[in-house]
Coordinates of C-alpha atoms and ligand atoms in Angstrom, one line a residue:
X1 CA -12.4 4.9 16.7
X2 CA -11.8 2.0 14.3
X3 CA -9.1 2.3 11.8
X4 CA -10.3 2.4 8.2
X5 CA -8.4 0.2 5.7
X6 CA -8.9 0.3 1.9
X7 CA -7.8 -2.9 0.2
X8 CA -7.7 -3.0 -3.6
X9 CA -8.6 -6.4 -5.1
X10 CA -10.1 -7.2 -1.7
X11 CA -12.9 -9.4 -3.1
X12 CA -10.8 -12.5 -3.9
X13 CA -7.6 -14.4 -3.1
X14 CA -4.9 -12.6 -1.0
X15 CA -6.9 -9.3 -0.8
X16 CA -10.0 -11.1 0.6
X17 CA -7.8 -12.9 3.2
X18 CA -6.3 -9.6 4.2
X19 CA -9.8 -8.1 4.5
X20 CA -10.9 -10.9 6.8
X21 CA -7.8 -10.6 9.0
X22 CA -8.2 -6.8 9.3
X23 CA -11.8 -7.2 10.4
X24 CA -10.7 -9.8 13.0
X25 CA -8.1 -7.2 14.1
X26 CA -10.9 -4.6 14.6
X27 CA -10.4 -2.5 11.5
X28 CA -13.1 -1.2 9.2
X29 CA -12.5 -2.6 5.7
X30 CA -13.3 -1.1 2.3
X31 CA -12.7 -3.3 -0.6
X32 CA -12.2 -2.1 -4.2
X33 CA -12.5 -4.0 -7.5
X34 CA -14.2 -4.0 -10.9
X35 CA -16.7 -6.8 -10.4
X36 CA -19.6 -5.5 -8.3
X37 CA -21.2 -8.9 -7.9
X38 CA -18.0 -10.3 -6.5
X39 CA -17.5 -7.3 -4.2
X40 CA -21.0 -7.5 -2.8
X41 CA -20.7 -11.3 -2.2
X42 CA -17.4 -10.7 -0.4
X43 CA -18.8 -8.0 1.8
X44 CA -21.7 -10.3 2.8
X45 CA -19.1 -12.8 4.1
X46 CA -17.0 -10.0 5.8
X47 CA -20.0 -8.5 7.7
X48 CA -21.1 -5.1 8.9
X49 CA -17.6 -3.6 9.3
X50 CA -17.0 -3.9 5.5
X51 CA -18.0 -1.8 2.5
X52 CA -17.1 -1.8 -1.1
X53 CA -16.5 0.6 -4.0
X54 CA -16.5 -0.6 -7.6
X55 CA -13.7 1.0 -9.7
X56 CA -11.5 0.0 -12.6
X57 CA -8.2 1.2 -11.2
X58 CA -6.7 1.1 -14.7
X59 CA -8.9 4.2 -15.3
X60 CA -6.6 6.6 -13.5
X61 CA -9.0 9.5 -13.9
X62 CA -11.5 7.6 -11.6
X63 CA -9.0 7.4 -8.7
X64 CA -9.3 10.8 -7.0
X65 CA -13.1 10.5 -7.1
X66 CA -12.9 7.0 -5.6
X67 CA -10.8 8.3 -2.7
X68 CA -13.0 11.3 -2.1
X69 CA -16.1 9.0 -2.0
X70 CA -14.4 6.8 0.7
X71 CA -13.5 9.9 2.7
X72 CA -17.0 11.4 2.4
X73 CA -18.6 8.1 3.6
X74 CA -16.1 6.8 6.1
X75 CA -14.3 10.0 7.3
X76 CA -10.7 8.8 6.9
X77 CA -8.3 6.3 5.5
X78 CA -5.7 4.9 7.9
X79 CA -4.4 2.0 5.8
X80 CA -4.1 1.5 2.1
X81 CA -3.3 -2.0 0.7
X82 CA -2.3 -1.8 -3.0
X83 CA -3.1 -5.5 -3.7
X84 CA -5.0 -5.5 -7.0
X85 CA -3.1 -7.0 -9.8
X86 CA -3.2 -9.0 -13.0
X87 CA -0.8 -11.4 -14.7
X88 CA 0.0 -12.3 -18.3
X89 CA 2.0 -15.4 -19.2
X90 CA 3.5 -15.1 -22.7
X91 CA 6.9 -15.3 -24.3
X92 CA 8.6 -11.9 -24.6
X93 CA 8.3 -11.9 -28.4
X94 CA 4.5 -12.3 -28.3
X95 CA 3.9 -9.5 -25.8
X96 CA 2.3 -6.6 -27.6
X97 CA 2.7 -2.9 -26.5
X98 CA -0.9 -3.0 -25.4
X99 CA -0.4 -6.2 -23.3
X100 CA 2.6 -4.6 -21.7
X101 CA 1.0 -1.2 -21.0
X102 CA -2.1 -2.9 -19.5
X103 CA -0.1 -4.8 -16.9
X104 CA 2.1 -1.8 -16.0
X105 CA -1.0 0.4 -15.7
X106 CA -3.0 -2.0 -13.5
X107 CA -0.2 -3.3 -11.3
X108 CA 2.0 -0.3 -10.9
X109 CA 0.8 3.1 -12.2
X110 CA -2.6 2.8 -10.5
X111 CA -0.9 1.9 -7.2
X112 CA 1.1 5.1 -7.5
X113 CA -2.0 7.3 -8.4
X114 CA -4.0 5.8 -5.5
X115 CA -1.2 6.2 -3.0
X116 CA -0.7 9.8 -4.1
X117 CA -4.4 10.5 -3.6
X118 CA -4.7 8.7 -0.2
X119 CA -1.3 10.1 1.1
X120 CA -2.7 13.6 0.9
X121 CA -5.4 12.8 3.4
X122 CA -3.0 10.7 5.5
X123 CA -0.7 13.7 5.7
X124 CA -3.6 15.9 7.0
X125 CA -4.3 13.1 9.6
X126 CA -0.6 13.1 10.5
X127 CA -0.5 9.3 10.3
X128 CA -1.1 6.4 7.9
X129 CA 0.1 3.1 6.5
X130 CA 0.6 2.0 2.9
X131 CA 1.2 -1.6 2.1
X132 CA 2.2 -2.7 -1.4
X133 CA 2.2 -6.2 -2.8
X134 CA 5.0 -7.3 -5.0
X135 CA 6.0 -10.8 -6.0
X136 CA 8.9 -13.3 -6.3
X137 CA 9.0 -12.1 -9.9
X138 CA 10.9 -9.1 -8.7
X139 CA 13.5 -11.2 -6.9
X140 CA 14.6 -13.6 -9.7
X141 CA 14.1 -14.1 -13.4
X142 CA 10.8 -15.9 -14.1
X143 CA 10.3 -16.7 -17.7
X144 CA 7.2 -15.6 -19.7
X145 CA 6.0 -12.9 -17.3
X146 CA 8.0 -9.9 -18.6
X147 CA 5.4 -7.1 -17.9
X148 CA 4.3 -8.6 -14.6
X149 CA 8.0 -8.8 -13.5
X150 CA 8.7 -5.2 -14.6
X151 CA 5.5 -4.0 -12.7
X152 CA 6.5 -5.8 -9.5
X153 CA 10.1 -4.7 -9.5
X154 CA 8.8 -1.2 -9.8
X155 CA 6.5 -1.7 -6.9
X156 CA 9.5 -2.6 -4.7
X157 CA 11.5 0.5 -5.9
X158 CA 8.4 2.7 -5.4
X159 CA 8.0 1.3 -1.8
X160 CA 11.5 2.5 -0.9
X161 CA 11.1 5.9 -2.6
X162 CA 7.6 6.4 -1.0
X163 CA 8.9 5.4 2.4
X164 CA 11.7 8.1 2.5
X165 CA 9.3 10.8 1.3
X166 CA 6.2 9.9 3.4
X167 CA 7.7 8.5 6.6
X168 CA 8.6 12.0 8.0
X169 CA 4.8 12.8 7.8
X170 CA 4.0 9.7 9.9
X171 CA 3.1 7.5 6.9
X172 CA 4.8 4.1 7.0
X173 CA 5.2 2.4 3.6
X174 CA 6.0 -1.3 3.4
X175 CA 5.7 -4.1 0.9
X176 CA 5.0 -7.8 1.1
X177 CA 6.6 -10.1 -1.6
X178 CA 4.5 -13.2 -1.6
X179 CA 5.9 -16.4 -2.8
X180 CA 3.6 -18.9 -4.6
X181 CA 0.3 -18.6 -2.8
X182 CA -2.8 -20.8 -3.7
X183 CA -5.3 -18.4 -5.4
X184 CA -7.1 -18.3 -8.7
X185 CA -4.2 -16.3 -10.2
X186 CA -1.5 -18.8 -9.3
X187 CA -3.7 -21.7 -10.2
X188 CA -4.0 -20.3 -13.8
X189 CA -0.2 -20.0 -13.9
X190 CA 0.7 -23.3 -12.2
X191 CA -2.0 -26.0 -12.6
X192 CA -1.7 -26.0 -16.4
X193 CA 2.1 -26.2 -16.2
X194 CA 3.1 -29.1 -13.9
X195 CA 6.8 -28.6 -14.8
X196 CA 6.7 -25.0 -13.5
X197 CA 4.8 -26.1 -10.4
X198 CA 7.4 -28.8 -9.7
X199 CA 10.2 -26.2 -10.0
X200 CA 8.4 -23.9 -7.6
X201 CA 8.0 -26.6 -5.0
X202 CA 11.5 -27.9 -5.4
X203 CA 13.0 -24.5 -4.6
X204 CA 10.6 -23.8 -1.7
X205 CA 12.2 -25.1 1.4
X206 CA 8.8 -25.5 3.1
X207 CA 7.8 -27.7 0.2
X208 CA 4.3 -26.3 -0.4
X209 CA 2.3 -23.3 -1.8
X210 CA 1.4 -20.6 0.7
X211 CA -2.1 -19.9 1.9
X212 CA -3.7 -16.4 1.4
X213 CA -4.2 -16.3 5.2
X214 CA -0.4 -16.5 5.7
X215 CA 0.1 -13.4 3.7
X216 CA -2.8 -11.7 5.5
X217 CA -1.2 -12.3 8.9
X218 CA 2.0 -10.5 7.8
X219 CA -0.2 -7.7 6.3
X220 CA -2.0 -7.3 9.6
X221 CA 1.3 -7.1 11.5
X222 CA 2.7 -4.5 9.1
X223 CA -0.5 -2.4 9.3
X224 CA -0.8 -2.6 13.1
X225 CA 0.8 -0.5 15.7
X226 CA 3.1 -3.5 16.5
X227 CA 5.0 -2.4 13.4
X228 CA 5.2 1.3 14.5
X229 CA 9.0 1.6 13.7
X230 CA 9.0 -0.4 10.5
X231 CA 9.0 1.4 7.2
X232 CA 10.6 0.8 3.7
X233 CA 10.7 -2.9 4.2
X234 CA 10.1 -5.6 1.6
X235 CA 9.0 -8.7 3.5
X236 CA 9.0 -12.1 1.7
X237 CA 6.2 -14.4 2.8
X238 CA 7.3 -17.3 0.7
X239 CA 8.2 -20.5 2.7
X240 CA 11.8 -19.7 1.9
X241 CA 11.3 -19.6 -1.9
X242 CA 13.4 -16.5 -2.4
X243 CA 16.5 -18.2 -0.7
X244 CA 15.8 -21.7 -2.0
X245 CA 18.3 -23.5 -4.3
Ligands
LIG301 P1 -6.7 -12.6 -7.6 O1 -6.8 -12.7 -9.1 O2 -7.6 -13.5 -6.8 O3 -7.0 -11.1 -7.2 C1 -6.7 -10.0 -7.9 C2 -7.7 -8.9 -7.5 O4 -7.3 -7.7 -8.2 C3 -9.1 -9.3 -8.0 O5 -9.9 -9.2 -6.8 C4 -9.5 -8.2 -9.0 O6 -10.8 -7.8 -8.8 C5 -8.5 -7.1 -8.7 N1 -8.2 -6.3 -9.9 C6 -7.6 -6.7 -11.0 N2 -7.6 -5.7 -11.9 C7 -8.2 -4.6 -11.3 C8 -8.5 -3.3 -11.8 N3 -8.2 -2.9 -13.0 N4 -9.2 -2.5 -11.0 C9 -9.6 -2.9 -9.7 N5 -9.3 -4.1 -9.3 C10 -8.6 -5.0 -10.1 O7 -5.2 -12.8 -7.4 P2 -4.3 -12.9 -6.0 O8 -5.1 -12.8 -4.8 O9 -3.4 -14.1 -6.2 O10 -3.3 -11.7 -6.2 C11 -3.4 -10.5 -5.3 C12 -2.0 -9.8 -5.5 O11 -1.0 -10.6 -5.0 C13 -1.7 -9.4 -6.9 O12 -1.1 -8.1 -6.9 C14 -0.7 -10.4 -7.3 O13 0.2 -10.0 -8.3 C15 0.0 -10.7 -6.0 N6 0.8 -11.9 -5.9 C16 0.1 -13.1 -5.9 C17 0.8 -14.3 -5.8 C18 0.1 -15.7 -5.9 O14 0.8 -16.7 -5.9 N7 -1.2 -15.8 -5.9 C19 2.3 -14.3 -5.7 C20 2.8 -13.0 -5.7 C21 2.1 -11.9 -5.8 P3 -11.9 -7.6 -10.1 O15 -11.7 -8.8 -10.9 O16 -13.2 -7.4 -9.4 O17 -11.4 -6.3 -10.7

């Protein structure tokens, strides 16, 4: 029986690359996002072993229903990738309470709610794998992304807390901390700010941005049985950015 993987934000960027890699690795893939047109187009490229559900994960009340729909249609969830995320680049003094709450809700609280819902089913299955996506923002102080940074630091703390509680039930919980990866999100942040891009590249020993496929390969490894004794890990996939000077 094929493993069933749910990937949030799976219609673009890093999430889509993970979806492609999982399909290559013989998983069935369910992608989740808000934009139905984008989701349908992504599934067309992913092929018959993919499906999509449209859901705004910032609406926490919709999450248990979403999980039940996936279970009703596909029977199980073996892997959950909490990849959906948004960014906001603003100086601290300009960030409103609403701005801040929206980022925390989308990037962190929704990942907690979805994991709680899915982990219940995984516990009954006696096995499962949760993969969170954090960021270099949780490693060092990046200016102008205060809410994003708080959300991603929380994702890493949550990864460890989830791993100690869920691993005894056979549910491994890990996290990937991508460096600067070429997607729409990073293009918005870097292409209009050459100074920031120069700084990123100068402290990345490999001297380039990463490709979504390079994050996807790490995600596949962590989701596969090859990583059967790995839990609670935060894996940077960053060309050395986190240790660069
Ligand atoms: P994209 O903007 O391409 O992807 C983000 C995805 O999240 C979209 O597919 C979007 O789908 C989905 N999404 C956003 N908000 C919601 C919501 N409320 N409900 C459901 N889905 C939502 O960016 P990336 O691929 O670059 O980012 C993916 C992840 O990787 C993010 O968590 C990001 O923080 C992280 N990351 C990215 C880095 C980079 O350099 N690119 C570096 C470090 C971390 P839709 O619009 O349909 O809702």
